[in-house]
Coordinates of C-alpha atoms and ligand atoms in Angstrom, one line a residue:
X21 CA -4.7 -37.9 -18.9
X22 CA -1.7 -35.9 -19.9
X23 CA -1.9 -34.6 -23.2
X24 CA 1.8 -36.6 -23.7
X25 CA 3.5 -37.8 -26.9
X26 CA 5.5 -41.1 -27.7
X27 CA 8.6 -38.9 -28.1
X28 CA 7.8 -36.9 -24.8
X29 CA 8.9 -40.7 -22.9
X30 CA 12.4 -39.6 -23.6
X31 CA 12.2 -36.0 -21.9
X32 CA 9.9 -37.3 -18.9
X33 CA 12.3 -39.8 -17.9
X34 CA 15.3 -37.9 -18.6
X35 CA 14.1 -34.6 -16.4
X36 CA 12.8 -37.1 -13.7
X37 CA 16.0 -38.6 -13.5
X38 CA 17.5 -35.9 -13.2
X39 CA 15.5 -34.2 -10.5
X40 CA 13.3 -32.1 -12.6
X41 CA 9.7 -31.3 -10.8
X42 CA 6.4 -33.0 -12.0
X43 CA 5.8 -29.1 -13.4
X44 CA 8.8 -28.6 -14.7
X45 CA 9.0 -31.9 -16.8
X46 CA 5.0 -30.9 -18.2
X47 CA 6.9 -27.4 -19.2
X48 CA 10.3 -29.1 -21.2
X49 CA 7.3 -31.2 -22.6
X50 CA 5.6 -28.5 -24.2
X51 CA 2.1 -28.7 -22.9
X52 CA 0.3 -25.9 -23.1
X53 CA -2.7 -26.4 -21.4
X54 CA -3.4 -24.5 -18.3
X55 CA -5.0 -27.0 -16.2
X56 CA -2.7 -29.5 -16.4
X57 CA -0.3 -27.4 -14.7
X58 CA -3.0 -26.4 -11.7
X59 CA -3.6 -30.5 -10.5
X60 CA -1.8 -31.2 -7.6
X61 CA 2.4 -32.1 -8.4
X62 CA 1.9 -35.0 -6.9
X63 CA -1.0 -36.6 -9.1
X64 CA 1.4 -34.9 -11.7
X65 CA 4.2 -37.2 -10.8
X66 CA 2.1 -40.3 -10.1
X67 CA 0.7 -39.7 -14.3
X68 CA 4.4 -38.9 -15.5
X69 CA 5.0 -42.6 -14.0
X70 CA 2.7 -44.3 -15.1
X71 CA 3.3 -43.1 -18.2
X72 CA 7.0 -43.9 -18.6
X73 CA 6.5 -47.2 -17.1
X74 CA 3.7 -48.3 -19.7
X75 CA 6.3 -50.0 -21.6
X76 CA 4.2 -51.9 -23.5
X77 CA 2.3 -49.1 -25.1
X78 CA 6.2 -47.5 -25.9
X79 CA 7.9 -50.5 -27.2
X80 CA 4.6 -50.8 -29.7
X81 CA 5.1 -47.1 -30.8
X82 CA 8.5 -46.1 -30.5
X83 CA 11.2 -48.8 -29.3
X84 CA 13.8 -46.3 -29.4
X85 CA 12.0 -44.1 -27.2
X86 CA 12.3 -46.6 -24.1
X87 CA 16.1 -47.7 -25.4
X88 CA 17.6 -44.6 -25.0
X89 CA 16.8 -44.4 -21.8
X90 CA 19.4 -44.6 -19.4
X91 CA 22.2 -45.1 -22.4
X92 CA 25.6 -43.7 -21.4
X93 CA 27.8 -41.5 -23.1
X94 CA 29.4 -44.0 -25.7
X95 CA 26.2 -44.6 -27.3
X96 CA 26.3 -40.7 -28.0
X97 CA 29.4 -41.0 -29.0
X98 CA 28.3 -43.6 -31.6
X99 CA 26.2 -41.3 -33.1
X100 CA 28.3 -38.5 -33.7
X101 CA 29.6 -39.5 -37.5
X102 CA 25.9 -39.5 -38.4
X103 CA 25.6 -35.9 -37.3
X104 CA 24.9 -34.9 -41.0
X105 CA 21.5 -36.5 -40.8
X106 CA 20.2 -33.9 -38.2
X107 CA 17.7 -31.4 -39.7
X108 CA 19.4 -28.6 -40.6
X109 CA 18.4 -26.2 -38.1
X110 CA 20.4 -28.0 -35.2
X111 CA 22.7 -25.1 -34.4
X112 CA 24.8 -26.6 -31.7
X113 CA 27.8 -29.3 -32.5
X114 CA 26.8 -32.6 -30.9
X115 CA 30.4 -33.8 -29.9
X116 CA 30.5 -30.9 -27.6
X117 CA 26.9 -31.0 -25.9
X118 CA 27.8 -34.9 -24.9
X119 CA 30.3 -34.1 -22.8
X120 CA 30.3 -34.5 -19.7
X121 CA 27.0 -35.2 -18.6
X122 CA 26.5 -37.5 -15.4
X123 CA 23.9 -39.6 -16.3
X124 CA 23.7 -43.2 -15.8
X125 CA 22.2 -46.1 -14.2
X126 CA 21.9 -44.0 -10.6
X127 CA 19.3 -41.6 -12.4
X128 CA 17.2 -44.3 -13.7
X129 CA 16.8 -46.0 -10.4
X130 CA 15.8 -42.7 -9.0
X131 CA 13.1 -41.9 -11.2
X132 CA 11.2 -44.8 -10.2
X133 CA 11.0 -44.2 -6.2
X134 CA 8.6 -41.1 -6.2
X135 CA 9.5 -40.7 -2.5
X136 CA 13.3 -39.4 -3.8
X137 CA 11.9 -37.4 -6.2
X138 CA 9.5 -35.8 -3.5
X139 CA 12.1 -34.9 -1.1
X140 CA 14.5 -33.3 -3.8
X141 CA 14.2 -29.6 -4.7
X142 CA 13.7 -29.4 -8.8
X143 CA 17.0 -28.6 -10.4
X144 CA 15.4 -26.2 -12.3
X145 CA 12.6 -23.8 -10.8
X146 CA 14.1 -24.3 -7.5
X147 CA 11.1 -24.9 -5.9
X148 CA 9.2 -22.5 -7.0
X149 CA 6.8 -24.8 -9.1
X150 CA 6.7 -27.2 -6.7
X151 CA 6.1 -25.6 -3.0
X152 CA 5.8 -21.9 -3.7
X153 CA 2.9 -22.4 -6.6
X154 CA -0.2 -23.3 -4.7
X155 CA -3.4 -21.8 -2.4
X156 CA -1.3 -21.1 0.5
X157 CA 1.0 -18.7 -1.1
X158 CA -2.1 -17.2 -3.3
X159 CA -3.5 -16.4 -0.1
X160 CA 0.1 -15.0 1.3
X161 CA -0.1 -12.8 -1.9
X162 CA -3.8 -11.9 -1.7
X163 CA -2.6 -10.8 2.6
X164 CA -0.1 -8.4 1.1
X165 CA -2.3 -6.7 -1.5
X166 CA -5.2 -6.6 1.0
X167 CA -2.8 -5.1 3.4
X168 CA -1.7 -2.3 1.5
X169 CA -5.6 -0.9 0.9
X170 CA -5.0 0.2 -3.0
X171 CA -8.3 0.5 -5.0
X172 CA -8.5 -1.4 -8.0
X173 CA -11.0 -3.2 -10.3
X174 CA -7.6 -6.1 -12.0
X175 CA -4.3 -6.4 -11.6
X176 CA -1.7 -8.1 -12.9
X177 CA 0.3 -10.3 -11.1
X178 CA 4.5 -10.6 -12.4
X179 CA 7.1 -12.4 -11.3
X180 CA 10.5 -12.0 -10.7
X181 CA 12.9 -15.4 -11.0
X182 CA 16.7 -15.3 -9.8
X183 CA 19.0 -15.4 -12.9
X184 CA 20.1 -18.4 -12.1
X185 CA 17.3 -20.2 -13.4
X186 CA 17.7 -19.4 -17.4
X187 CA 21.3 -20.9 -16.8
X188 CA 19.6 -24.0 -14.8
X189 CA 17.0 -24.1 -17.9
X190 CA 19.5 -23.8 -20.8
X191 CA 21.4 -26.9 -19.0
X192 CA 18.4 -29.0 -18.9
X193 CA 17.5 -28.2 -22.5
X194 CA 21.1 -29.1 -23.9
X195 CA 20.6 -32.2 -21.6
X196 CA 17.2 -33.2 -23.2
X197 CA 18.2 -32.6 -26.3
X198 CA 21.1 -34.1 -26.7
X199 CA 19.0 -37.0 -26.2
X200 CA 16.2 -36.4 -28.9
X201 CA 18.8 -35.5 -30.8
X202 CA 19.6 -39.6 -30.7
X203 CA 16.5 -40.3 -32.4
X204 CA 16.3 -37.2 -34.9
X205 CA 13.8 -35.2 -33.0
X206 CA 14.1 -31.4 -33.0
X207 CA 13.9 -30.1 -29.5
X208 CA 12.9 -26.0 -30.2
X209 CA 13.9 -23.6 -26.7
X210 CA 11.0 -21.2 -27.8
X211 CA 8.4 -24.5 -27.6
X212 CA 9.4 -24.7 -23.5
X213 CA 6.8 -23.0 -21.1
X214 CA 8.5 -20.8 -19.2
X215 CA 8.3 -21.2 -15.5
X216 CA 6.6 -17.5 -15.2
X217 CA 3.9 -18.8 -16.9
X218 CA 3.4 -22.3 -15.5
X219 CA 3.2 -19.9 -12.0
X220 CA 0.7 -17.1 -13.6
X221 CA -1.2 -20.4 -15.2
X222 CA -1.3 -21.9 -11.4
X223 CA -1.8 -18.6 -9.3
X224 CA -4.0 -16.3 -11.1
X225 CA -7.0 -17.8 -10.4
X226 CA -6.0 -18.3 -6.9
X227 CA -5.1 -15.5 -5.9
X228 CA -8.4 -14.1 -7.6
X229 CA -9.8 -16.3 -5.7
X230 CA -8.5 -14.6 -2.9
X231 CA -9.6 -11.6 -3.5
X232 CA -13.1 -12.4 -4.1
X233 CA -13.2 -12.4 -8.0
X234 CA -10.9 -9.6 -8.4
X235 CA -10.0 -10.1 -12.4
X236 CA -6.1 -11.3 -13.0
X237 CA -5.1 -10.0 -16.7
X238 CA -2.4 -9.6 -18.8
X239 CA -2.6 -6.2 -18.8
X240 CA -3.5 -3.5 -15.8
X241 CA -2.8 -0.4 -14.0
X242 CA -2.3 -2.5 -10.8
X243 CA 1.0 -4.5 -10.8
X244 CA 1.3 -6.8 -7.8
X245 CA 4.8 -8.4 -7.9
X246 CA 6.5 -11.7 -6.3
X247 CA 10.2 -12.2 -6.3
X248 CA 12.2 -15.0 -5.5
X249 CA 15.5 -15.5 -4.3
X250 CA 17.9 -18.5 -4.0
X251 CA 21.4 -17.2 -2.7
X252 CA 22.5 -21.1 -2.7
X253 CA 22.7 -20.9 -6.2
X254 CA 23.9 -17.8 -7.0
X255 CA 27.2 -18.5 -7.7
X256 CA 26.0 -20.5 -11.5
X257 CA 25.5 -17.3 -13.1
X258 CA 29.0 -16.8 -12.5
X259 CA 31.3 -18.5 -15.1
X260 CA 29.5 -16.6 -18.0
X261 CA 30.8 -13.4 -16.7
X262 CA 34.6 -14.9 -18.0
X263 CA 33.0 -16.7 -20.8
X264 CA 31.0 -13.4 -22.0
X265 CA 32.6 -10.1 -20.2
X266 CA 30.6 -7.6 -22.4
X267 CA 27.3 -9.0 -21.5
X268 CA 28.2 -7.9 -17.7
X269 CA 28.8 -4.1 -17.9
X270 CA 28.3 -2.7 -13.9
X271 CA 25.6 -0.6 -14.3
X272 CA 24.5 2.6 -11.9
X273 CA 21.0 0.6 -11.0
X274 CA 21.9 -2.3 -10.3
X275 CA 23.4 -3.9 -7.6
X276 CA 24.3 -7.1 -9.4
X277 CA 25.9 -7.2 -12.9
X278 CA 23.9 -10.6 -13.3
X279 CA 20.4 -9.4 -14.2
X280 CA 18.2 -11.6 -16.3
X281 CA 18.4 -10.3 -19.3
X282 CA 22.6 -9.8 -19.1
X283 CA 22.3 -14.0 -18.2
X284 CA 20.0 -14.2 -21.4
X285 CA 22.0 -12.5 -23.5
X286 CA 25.2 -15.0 -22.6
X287 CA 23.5 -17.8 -23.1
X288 CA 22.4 -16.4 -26.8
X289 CA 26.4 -16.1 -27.0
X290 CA 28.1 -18.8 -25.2
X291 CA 28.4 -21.9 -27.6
X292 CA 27.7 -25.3 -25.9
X293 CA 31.0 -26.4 -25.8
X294 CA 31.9 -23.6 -23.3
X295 CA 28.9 -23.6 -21.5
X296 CA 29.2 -27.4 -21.0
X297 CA 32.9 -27.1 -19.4
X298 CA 31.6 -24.6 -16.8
X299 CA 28.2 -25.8 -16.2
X300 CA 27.1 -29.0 -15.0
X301 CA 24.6 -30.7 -17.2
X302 CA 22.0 -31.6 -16.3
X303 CA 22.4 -29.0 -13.0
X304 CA 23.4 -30.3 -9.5
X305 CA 20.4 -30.5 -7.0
X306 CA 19.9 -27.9 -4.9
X307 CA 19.1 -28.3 -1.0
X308 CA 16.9 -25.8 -0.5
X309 CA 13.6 -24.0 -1.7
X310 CA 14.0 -20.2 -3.3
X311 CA 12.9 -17.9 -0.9
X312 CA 9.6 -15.8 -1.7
X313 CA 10.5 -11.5 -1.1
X314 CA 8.2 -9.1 0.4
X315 CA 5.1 -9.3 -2.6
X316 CA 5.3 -5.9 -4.3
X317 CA 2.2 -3.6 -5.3
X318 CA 2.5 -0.8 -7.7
X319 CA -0.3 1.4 -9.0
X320 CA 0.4 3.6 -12.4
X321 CA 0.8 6.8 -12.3
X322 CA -2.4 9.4 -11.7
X323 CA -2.7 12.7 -13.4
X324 CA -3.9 15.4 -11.8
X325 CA -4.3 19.3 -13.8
X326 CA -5.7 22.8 -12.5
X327 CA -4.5 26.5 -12.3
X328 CA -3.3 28.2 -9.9
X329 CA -2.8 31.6 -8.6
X330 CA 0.3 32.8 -6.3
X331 CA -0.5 36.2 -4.5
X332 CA 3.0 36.1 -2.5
X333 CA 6.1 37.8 -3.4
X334 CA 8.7 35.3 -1.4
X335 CA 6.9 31.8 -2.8
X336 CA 9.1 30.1 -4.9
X337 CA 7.4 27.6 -7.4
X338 CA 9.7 24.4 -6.3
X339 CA 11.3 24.4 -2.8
X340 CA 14.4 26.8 -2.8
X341 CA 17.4 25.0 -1.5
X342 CA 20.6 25.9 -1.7
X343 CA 23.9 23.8 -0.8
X344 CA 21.2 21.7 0.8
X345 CA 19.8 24.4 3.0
X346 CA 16.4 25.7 2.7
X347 CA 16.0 29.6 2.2
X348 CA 11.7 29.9 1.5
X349 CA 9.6 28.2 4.4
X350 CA 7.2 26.8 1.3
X351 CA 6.6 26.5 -2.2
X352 CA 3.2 26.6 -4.9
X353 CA 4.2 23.2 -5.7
X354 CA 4.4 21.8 -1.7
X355 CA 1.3 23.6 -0.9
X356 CA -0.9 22.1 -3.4
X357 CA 0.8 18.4 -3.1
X358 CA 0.1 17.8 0.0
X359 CA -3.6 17.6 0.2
X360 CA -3.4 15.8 -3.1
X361 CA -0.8 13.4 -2.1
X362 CA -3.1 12.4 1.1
X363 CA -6.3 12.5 -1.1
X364 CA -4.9 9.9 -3.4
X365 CA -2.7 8.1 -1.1
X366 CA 0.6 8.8 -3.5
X367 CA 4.0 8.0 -2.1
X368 CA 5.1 10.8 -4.3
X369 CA 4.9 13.3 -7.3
X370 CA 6.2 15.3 -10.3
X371 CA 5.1 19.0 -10.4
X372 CA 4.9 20.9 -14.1
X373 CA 3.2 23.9 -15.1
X374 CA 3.2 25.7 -18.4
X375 CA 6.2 27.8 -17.6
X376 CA 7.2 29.3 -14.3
X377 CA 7.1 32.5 -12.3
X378 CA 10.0 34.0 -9.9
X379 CA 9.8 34.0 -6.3
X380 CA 9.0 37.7 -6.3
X381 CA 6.4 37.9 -8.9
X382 CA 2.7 36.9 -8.5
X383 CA 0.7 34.6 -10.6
X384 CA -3.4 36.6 -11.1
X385 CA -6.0 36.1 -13.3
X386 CA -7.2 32.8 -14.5
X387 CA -4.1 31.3 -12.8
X388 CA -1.4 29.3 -14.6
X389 CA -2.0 25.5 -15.4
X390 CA -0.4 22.9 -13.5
X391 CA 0.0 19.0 -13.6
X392 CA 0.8 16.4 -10.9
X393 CA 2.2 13.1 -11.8
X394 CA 0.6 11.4 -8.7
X395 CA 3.2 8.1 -8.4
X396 CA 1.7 4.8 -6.6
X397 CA -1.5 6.3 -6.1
X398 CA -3.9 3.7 -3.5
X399 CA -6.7 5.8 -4.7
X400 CA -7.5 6.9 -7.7
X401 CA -11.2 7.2 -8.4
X402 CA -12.0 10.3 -7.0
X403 CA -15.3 12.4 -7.7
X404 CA -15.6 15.4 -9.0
X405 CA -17.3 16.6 -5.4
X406 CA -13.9 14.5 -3.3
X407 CA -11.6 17.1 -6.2
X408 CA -14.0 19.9 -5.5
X409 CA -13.3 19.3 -1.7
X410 CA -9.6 18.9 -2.3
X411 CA -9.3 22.2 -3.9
X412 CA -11.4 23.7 -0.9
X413 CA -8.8 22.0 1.0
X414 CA -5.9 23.7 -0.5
X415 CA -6.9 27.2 -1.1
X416 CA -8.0 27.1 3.2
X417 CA -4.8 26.0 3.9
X418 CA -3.1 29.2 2.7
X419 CA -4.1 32.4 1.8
X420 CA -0.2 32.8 -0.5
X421 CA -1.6 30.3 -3.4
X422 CA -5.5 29.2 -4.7
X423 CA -6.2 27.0 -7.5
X424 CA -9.4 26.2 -9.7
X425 CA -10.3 23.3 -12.4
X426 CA -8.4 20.9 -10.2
X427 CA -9.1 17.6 -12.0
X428 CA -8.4 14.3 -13.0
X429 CA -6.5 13.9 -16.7
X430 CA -4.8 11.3 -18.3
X431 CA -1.3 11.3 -19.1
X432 CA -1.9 12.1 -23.2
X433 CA -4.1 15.2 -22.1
X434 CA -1.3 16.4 -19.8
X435 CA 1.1 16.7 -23.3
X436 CA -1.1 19.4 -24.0
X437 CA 0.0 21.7 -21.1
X438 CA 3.2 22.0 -23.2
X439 CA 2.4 21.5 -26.8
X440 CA 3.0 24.7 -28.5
X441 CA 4.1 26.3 -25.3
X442 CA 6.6 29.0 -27.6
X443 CA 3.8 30.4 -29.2
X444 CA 0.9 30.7 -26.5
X445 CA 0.9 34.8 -25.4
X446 CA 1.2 36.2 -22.0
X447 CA 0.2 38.9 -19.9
X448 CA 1.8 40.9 -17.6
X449 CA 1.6 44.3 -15.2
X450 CA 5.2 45.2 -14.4
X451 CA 5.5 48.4 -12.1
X452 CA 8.3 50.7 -14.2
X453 CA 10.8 53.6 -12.0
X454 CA 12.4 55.8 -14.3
X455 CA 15.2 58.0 -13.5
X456 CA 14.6 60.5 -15.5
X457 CA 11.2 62.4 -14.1
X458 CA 8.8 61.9 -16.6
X459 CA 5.3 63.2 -17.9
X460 CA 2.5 61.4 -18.7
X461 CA 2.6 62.5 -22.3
X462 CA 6.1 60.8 -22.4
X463 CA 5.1 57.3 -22.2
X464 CA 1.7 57.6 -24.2
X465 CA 3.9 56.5 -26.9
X466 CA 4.4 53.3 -25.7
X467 CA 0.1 52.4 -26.2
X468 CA 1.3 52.7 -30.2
X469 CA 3.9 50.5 -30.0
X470 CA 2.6 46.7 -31.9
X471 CA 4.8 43.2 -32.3
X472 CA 8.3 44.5 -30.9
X473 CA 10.6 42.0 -32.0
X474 CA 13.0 42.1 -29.4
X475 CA 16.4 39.8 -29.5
X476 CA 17.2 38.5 -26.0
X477 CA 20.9 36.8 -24.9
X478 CA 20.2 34.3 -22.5
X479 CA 20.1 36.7 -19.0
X480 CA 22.7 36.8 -16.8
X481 CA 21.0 35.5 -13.8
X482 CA 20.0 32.2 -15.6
X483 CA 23.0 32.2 -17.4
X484 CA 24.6 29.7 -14.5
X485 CA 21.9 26.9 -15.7
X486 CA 20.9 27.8 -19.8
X487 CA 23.5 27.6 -22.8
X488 CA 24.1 31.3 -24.1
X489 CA 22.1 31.8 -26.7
X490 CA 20.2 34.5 -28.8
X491 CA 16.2 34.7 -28.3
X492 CA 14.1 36.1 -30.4
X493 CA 10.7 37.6 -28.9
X494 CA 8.1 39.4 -30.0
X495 CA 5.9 41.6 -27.2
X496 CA 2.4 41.8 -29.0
X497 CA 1.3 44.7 -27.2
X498 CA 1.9 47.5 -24.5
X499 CA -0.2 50.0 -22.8
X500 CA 1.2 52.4 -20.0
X501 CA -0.6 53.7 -17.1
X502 CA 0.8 57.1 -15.0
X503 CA 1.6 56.9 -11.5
X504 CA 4.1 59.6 -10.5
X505 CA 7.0 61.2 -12.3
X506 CA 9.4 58.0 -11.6
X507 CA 7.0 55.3 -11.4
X508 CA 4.6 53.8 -14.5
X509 CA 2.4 50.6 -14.8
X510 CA 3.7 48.8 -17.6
X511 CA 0.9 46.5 -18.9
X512 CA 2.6 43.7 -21.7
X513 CA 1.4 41.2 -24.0
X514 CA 4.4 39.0 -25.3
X515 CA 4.8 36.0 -26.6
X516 CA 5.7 33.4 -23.8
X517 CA 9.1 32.8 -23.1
X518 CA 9.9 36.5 -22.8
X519 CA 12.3 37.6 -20.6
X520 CA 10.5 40.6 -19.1
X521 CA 12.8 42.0 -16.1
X522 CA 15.1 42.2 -18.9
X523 CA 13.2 44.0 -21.4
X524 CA 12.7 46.5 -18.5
X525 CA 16.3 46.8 -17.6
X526 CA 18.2 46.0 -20.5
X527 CA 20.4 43.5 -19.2
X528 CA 23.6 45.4 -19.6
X529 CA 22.7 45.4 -23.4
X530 CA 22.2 42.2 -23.8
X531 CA 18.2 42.6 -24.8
X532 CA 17.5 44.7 -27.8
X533 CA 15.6 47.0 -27.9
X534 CA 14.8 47.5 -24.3
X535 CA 12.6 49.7 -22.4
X536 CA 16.0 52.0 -21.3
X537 CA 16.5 52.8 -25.3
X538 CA 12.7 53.4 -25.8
X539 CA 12.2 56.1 -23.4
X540 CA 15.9 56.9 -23.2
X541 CA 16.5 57.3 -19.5
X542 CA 17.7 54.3 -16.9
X543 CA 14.5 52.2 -15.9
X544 CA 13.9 49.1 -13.4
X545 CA 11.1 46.9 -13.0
X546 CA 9.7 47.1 -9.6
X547 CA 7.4 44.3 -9.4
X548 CA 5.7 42.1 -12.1
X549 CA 2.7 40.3 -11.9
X550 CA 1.6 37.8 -14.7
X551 CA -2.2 38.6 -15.1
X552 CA -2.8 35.5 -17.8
X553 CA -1.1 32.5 -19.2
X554 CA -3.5 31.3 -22.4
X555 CA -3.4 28.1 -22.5
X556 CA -6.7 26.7 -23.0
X557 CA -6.0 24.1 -21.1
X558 CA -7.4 22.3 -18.2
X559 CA -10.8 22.9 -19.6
X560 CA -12.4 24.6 -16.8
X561 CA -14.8 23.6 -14.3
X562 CA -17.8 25.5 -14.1
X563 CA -18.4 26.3 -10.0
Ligands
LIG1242 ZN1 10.5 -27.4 -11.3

């Protein structure tokens, strides 16, 4: 039996009427439980009859209930002067819901011939709850996700309605409760299950099924999405776009300015009067079914972190392109991606490393940490021997980059790659010419030299892409290492975010002091190599 109330006779035989589904007249009833929703709509529809027919049970309980039934619009009209005993929370002005709504004796013949009903698509799902809710399309679904090979343990399974329906919805509600409002009965919007639900209630556990037991939650890292079209009716959206202009914006995104949640948001404006001249209430009948859209699957995001080392002097970090042509044959961040990206079976990813080196310098030592935002991943268990085999994988596949601690993190760990990123140190070896000749003794003073503060203007060669701006660094510590009487190692300890090249050159005076001031002659950086980025993070891996 159908948990059903005396006062649900009046909605029942109203949404019958007016070509709601067996589902859809369950959801403007209220009920909320599950299975009533998952018995077959035509048993559905055989109870909903039954019950509006057992007159004699109604006309015990609640005369009115079978009365109002089929009354035209001069009864409501009747009752207008006697608006002021409504509750109080009745927002919307009853003159100007009763208008113009075709009801009549037509509808009430209808209802009772559950062949007319069968062969009608429901004015408000569009068919959805009717012929796209049952085992056949679970098993269309579970094909899709099956297809796609993603590895997952639940997923969660959301829906995607045309916009059309909330307006279809709202028109039935104002319909229905126009009608309770007859006999004093508050008629809440919120209480109404919302056809998303009524589907999830109906094809969760069929599509589990499906998928041999796989677990359908609320809440998972695997999204597998249905959308459904209905081009017929797309054109009832459309009057709110005059009656509400500032709900429609044109957005970059989006190819229509009647999303959902714009619809939503006009309907929480519009008042009833002007919905009610635009909008036929309840809706006109539709001819045909929504049409179900290529079932979606999306996996969160998977993070993986390591560090790596660049022993080339033409690798850029990120692939060098300018005016859309390429000018390095490769990049750090293309030659670790791409076993990754196959390993996890990612459509795609977002590099970021704890600062960045030029094309010419190298990267030694323990290597500078990375992160890869793996997006859509169909894998994403992988051991720690399939990571140890990916990294043997990467460092064989050139001998310009190699990288250790390649692992899996999660997406809070990876915030600590950059958390306190200004005051971590660096090291560096930066090979010095100076034009002046000069003597070992003549740069042993540079061993003494502790926490330089040194003011940097933004460089001229980033200038193009960073505000101007004054920098203050401070370079730790310095040692100095004779080569020949132009040419010095200069080994620095700084605090990160130090322009070096310009410390060395000066930068047209735009770094203070500078190595040029400190040993007083022109000098040039050479090459630079950073020999350690300390950031104590990705823990390491011990081989
Ligand atoms: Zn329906």
């Amino acid at each position: 039996m159908l948990p059903l109330k005396e006062k649900d006779k009046v909605i029942v035989q109203q949404l019958l009427s007016a070509g709601c589904c067996a589902r859809c007249v369950l959801r403007f009833c209220c009920v909320s439980i599950q299975s009533a929703y998952r018995k077959p709509c035509q048993e559905t529809l055989g109870e909903l009859q039954a019950f509006i027919s057992d007159t004699q049970n109604g006309s015990s309980k609640d005369p009115a209930a079978l009365e109002a039934v089929g009354e035209d619009d001069k009864s409501h009209d009747a009752s207008v002067p006697g608006a002021g005993e409504d509750p109080p929370s009745k927002r919307i002005k009853l003159e100007t819901a009763t208008e113009g709504q075709p009801e009549g004796g037509a509808g009430a013949e209808e209802q009772l011939n559950p062949k007319n009903q069968e062969s009608h698509v429901c004015i408000v799902c569009l068919g959805i709850l009717q012929e796209l809710c049952d085992a056949t399309q679970a098993m269309k679904i579970a094909e899709a996700v099956k297809a796609e090979d993603y590895e997952f343990d639940t997923l969660v399974l959301s829906v995607s309605l045309p916009a059309q329906l909330c307006v279809r919805e709202y028109s039935c509600w104002l319909h229905v409760k126009n009608e309770l409002r007859q006999k004093n009965v508050a008629f809440c919007k919120d209480d109404i299950i919302q056809v998303k639900e009524a589907f999830k209630w109906v094809m969760q556990g069929l599509v589990a099924k499906e998928l041999s037991g796989v677990a359908v939650v609320t809440k998972s890292v695997f999204e597998v999405s249905v959308e459904f079209t209905h081009p017929e009716t797309d054109a009832d959206c459309h009057f709110l776009a005059a009656a509400c202009p500032d709900c429609f914006k044109p957005t970059k995104n989006k190819q229509s300015v009647f999303t959902r949640m714009a619809v939503v948001k006009a309907l929480e404006k519009i008042s009833d009067a002007k919905f009610l001249k635009d909008c036929p209430c309840p809706p006109a009948r539709p001819a045909t079914v929504c049409s179900p859209q290529d079932v979606q699957c999306l996996h969160l995001s998977v993070f993986a972190a390591g560090r790596y080392n660049k022993f080339s002097r033409s690798l850029p970090q990120t692939p060098w392109v300018i005016d859309g042509e390429r000018r390095m044959e490769s990049s750090v961040e293309e030659l670790i991606a791409a076993p990754v990206l196959s390993a996890f079976r990612a459509k795609a990813f977002n590099f970021s490393s704890s600062g960045r080196e030029d094309v010419d310098v190298r990267t030694l030592g323990n290597g500078r940490p990375f992160a890869m935002e793996l997006l859509n991943p169909h894998r994403c268990r992988l051991s720690r021997e399939e990571m140890k085999q990916m990294q043997e994988t990467i460092n064989n596949s050139s001998d310009k980059i190699r990288v250790r601690d390649l692992q899996i993190v999660s997406r809070e760990a990876m915030s600590r790659m950059k958390e306190g990123e200004e005051e971590k140190t660096k090291s560096y070896t930066a090979l010095i010419w100076t034009q002046s000749e000069i003597q070992e003794e003549d740069i042993a003073f540079i061993d003494q030299i502790k926490d330089l503060s040194v003011d940097q203007k933004t460089p001229l060669r980033v200038l193009h892409r960073r505000a101007l701006a004054v920098r203050q660094r401070v370079i730790h510590r310095m040692n100095a290492r004779y080569l020949d009487p132009h040419h010095f190692y200069l080994g620095l300890k700084t605090q990160a975010g130090t322009y070096i090249k310009e410390f060395v050159h000066g930068d047209f005076g735009r770094t203070k002091p500078n190595l040029c001031e400190l040993l007083k002659t022109e000098t040039d950086i050479l090459e630079l190599d950073v020999e350690s980025v300390d950031v104590d993070w990705p823990p390491a891996i011990p081989e």
